[in-house]
Amino acid sequence: MKRLIVLLLIALTIVAFAQTFDRSKTVFVGGGMWSPPSNWSPFTPWNAVTGTIGLVYETLFLYDPLTGKFEPWLAESGSWISDSVFQIKLRNGLTWQDGKPLTIDDVLFTFEIAKKHTGINYSPIWNWLERIVKVDERTLNFVFSDPRYHEWGQNLISIAIIPKHVWEGKTQDEILQSANEKPLGSGSYFVETWDSDRNVFKKNPNWWGIKLLGLDPKPERVVVVRILSNNVAIGMLMKGELDWSNFFLPGIPTLRKAYGVHTWYESAPYMLPANTTGIFLNVNKYPLSIPEFRRAMAFAIDTSKIVDRAFERMVTASNPVGIMPIPGFIKYYPEEVAKQFGFKYDPAMANKILDELGFKDVNKDGFREDPNGRPFKLTIQCPYGWTDWMVSIQSIAEDLRKVGLNVEPIYPDASKYNDDLFAGRFDIILNNYPTGVSSTVWSYFNAVFYPAAAESEYSYSGNFGKYKNPEVTELLDQMNRTPLTNEEGIKKVVAKLSEILLKELPFIPLWYNGAWFQASDAVWKAWPSEKNPYAWPISWGGHWQLGGIKVLFGIKSE
Ligand code: CA
């Protein structure tokens, strides 16, 4: 009964949408909004409605993971004119959504506001950015005291350019605490209305890109729908009520065959990779503190079983280093290092390593004791309700028990899981938050090794097991300071970091979680796919700048 009411309510909501908006001009999008809309601030994008940056606010550049290339956006061009000076030229003819011109002074203001107020998320840039020189009305020179080429690239695609005439004169508190309910950006869509279950973006008919880029946003409205269950998403997709879905949905072969649901690939894995998923190990807890012990664990885990059981082959097992198969990353894959120091599923090898370390089952209860004969037990955790991950850690625990390690899966609720993760309070934890697609493979190594984690009570950026190694810190800095054009130089550092990762394994990479994407052809057609790869098909926060925005220029309704 309860379920029926829920379905009825959902049906009514859909009817309400349909009545308000011309269906053939409206695209319904789901998978990137999990709480009611309450924030549209470009300064707190992690809390803001997805699309706040990308649809409303825009960045200087986009980055396309499908090609591995930066694409000028608000900037017409950008390049390093010396080792320490990055020059951007702004496009001519940019406008804000209120019709005022977007000028070089807005770009300058966007960066300088983070110098004036030191609590802005990109304020730390000023530790390595010395000054910005306005060369002429369209040109800025960013002069770096410490050029961090890789981090800078990430900033170019993530810092939203903001209008000076709206934000100047505001205090830091006003800036950081604002919900920014009437966001004014330069983008192709503005926020029209919202309700607890949706955010409606309306096309900006005067968007600069129509004239300057020849790109026309096809939908008059983009309705980002808050859908809290995958089952509801499946139902809406099957009925053609949800056009663009970025949920993990089971049963893809059936959805494709019986309902014509569109996916990136026509066969398994159906999905592009979005991040590297694996286990962080608490390296300060015995016996996880022993690198060889961690290595034995890596040999014991059968990822192919997880790929089949938990994901119906919609994900692929990772290579031992965990470098994703996207063009910008995989070109740095250190084949030889992986061959020499890598691991694969080989329980006999796991047993051999553990035997040699002196971990033996002395009392014959099926579990190994430590070399002093003491029993021990470890837990592995993921959030309750994340069913694919729950099945995954059951499988991992089962494999570890097969080689005599007493490992028990536990499922705290998501908020406790996050607390445990960020505070490093766990034995073994499944995670993928910091290891996503980006403009640089540096971000992957920074995520698994994030040096500040070892010194801080909380880490939000990775290295959750608090691994510490000064050599790694140096190598990460070295890569960050290697120009992106010096691919051989980057490759050498990647090889060294990979060797350390494989010998030390504070993180054991297991599979690439999918860029979940399913689309309905009921109203909108010409969705991107392997055969027509014009856009990264993801509407999650942070992914519009990876090309998600281009989906809206490419789809068609008839
Ligand atoms: Ca025993």
mmCIF file of C-alpha atoms in Angstrom, residues 95 129 192 268 305 327 368 517:
data_model
loop_
_atom_site.group_PDB
_atom_site.id
_atom_site.type_symbol
_atom_site.label_atom_id
_atom_site.label_comp_id
_atom_site.label_asym_id
_atom_site.label_seq_id
_atom_site.Cartn_x
_atom_site.Cartn_y
_atom_site.Cartn_z
ATOM 1 C CA THR A 95 28.085 38.403 -21.621
ATOM 2 C CA LEU A 129 50.488 32.023 -7.586
ATOM 3 C CA GLU A 192 14.025 29.278 -13.293
ATOM 4 C CA ALA A 268 29.335 -5.237 -21.489
ATOM 5 C CA LYS A 305 33.849 -12.403 -9.042
ATOM 6 C CA PRO A 327 43.305 8.635 -22.892
ATOM 7 C CA ARG A 368 45.908 -17.662 10.829
ATOM 8 C CA PHE A 517 24.548 6.374 -18.059
#
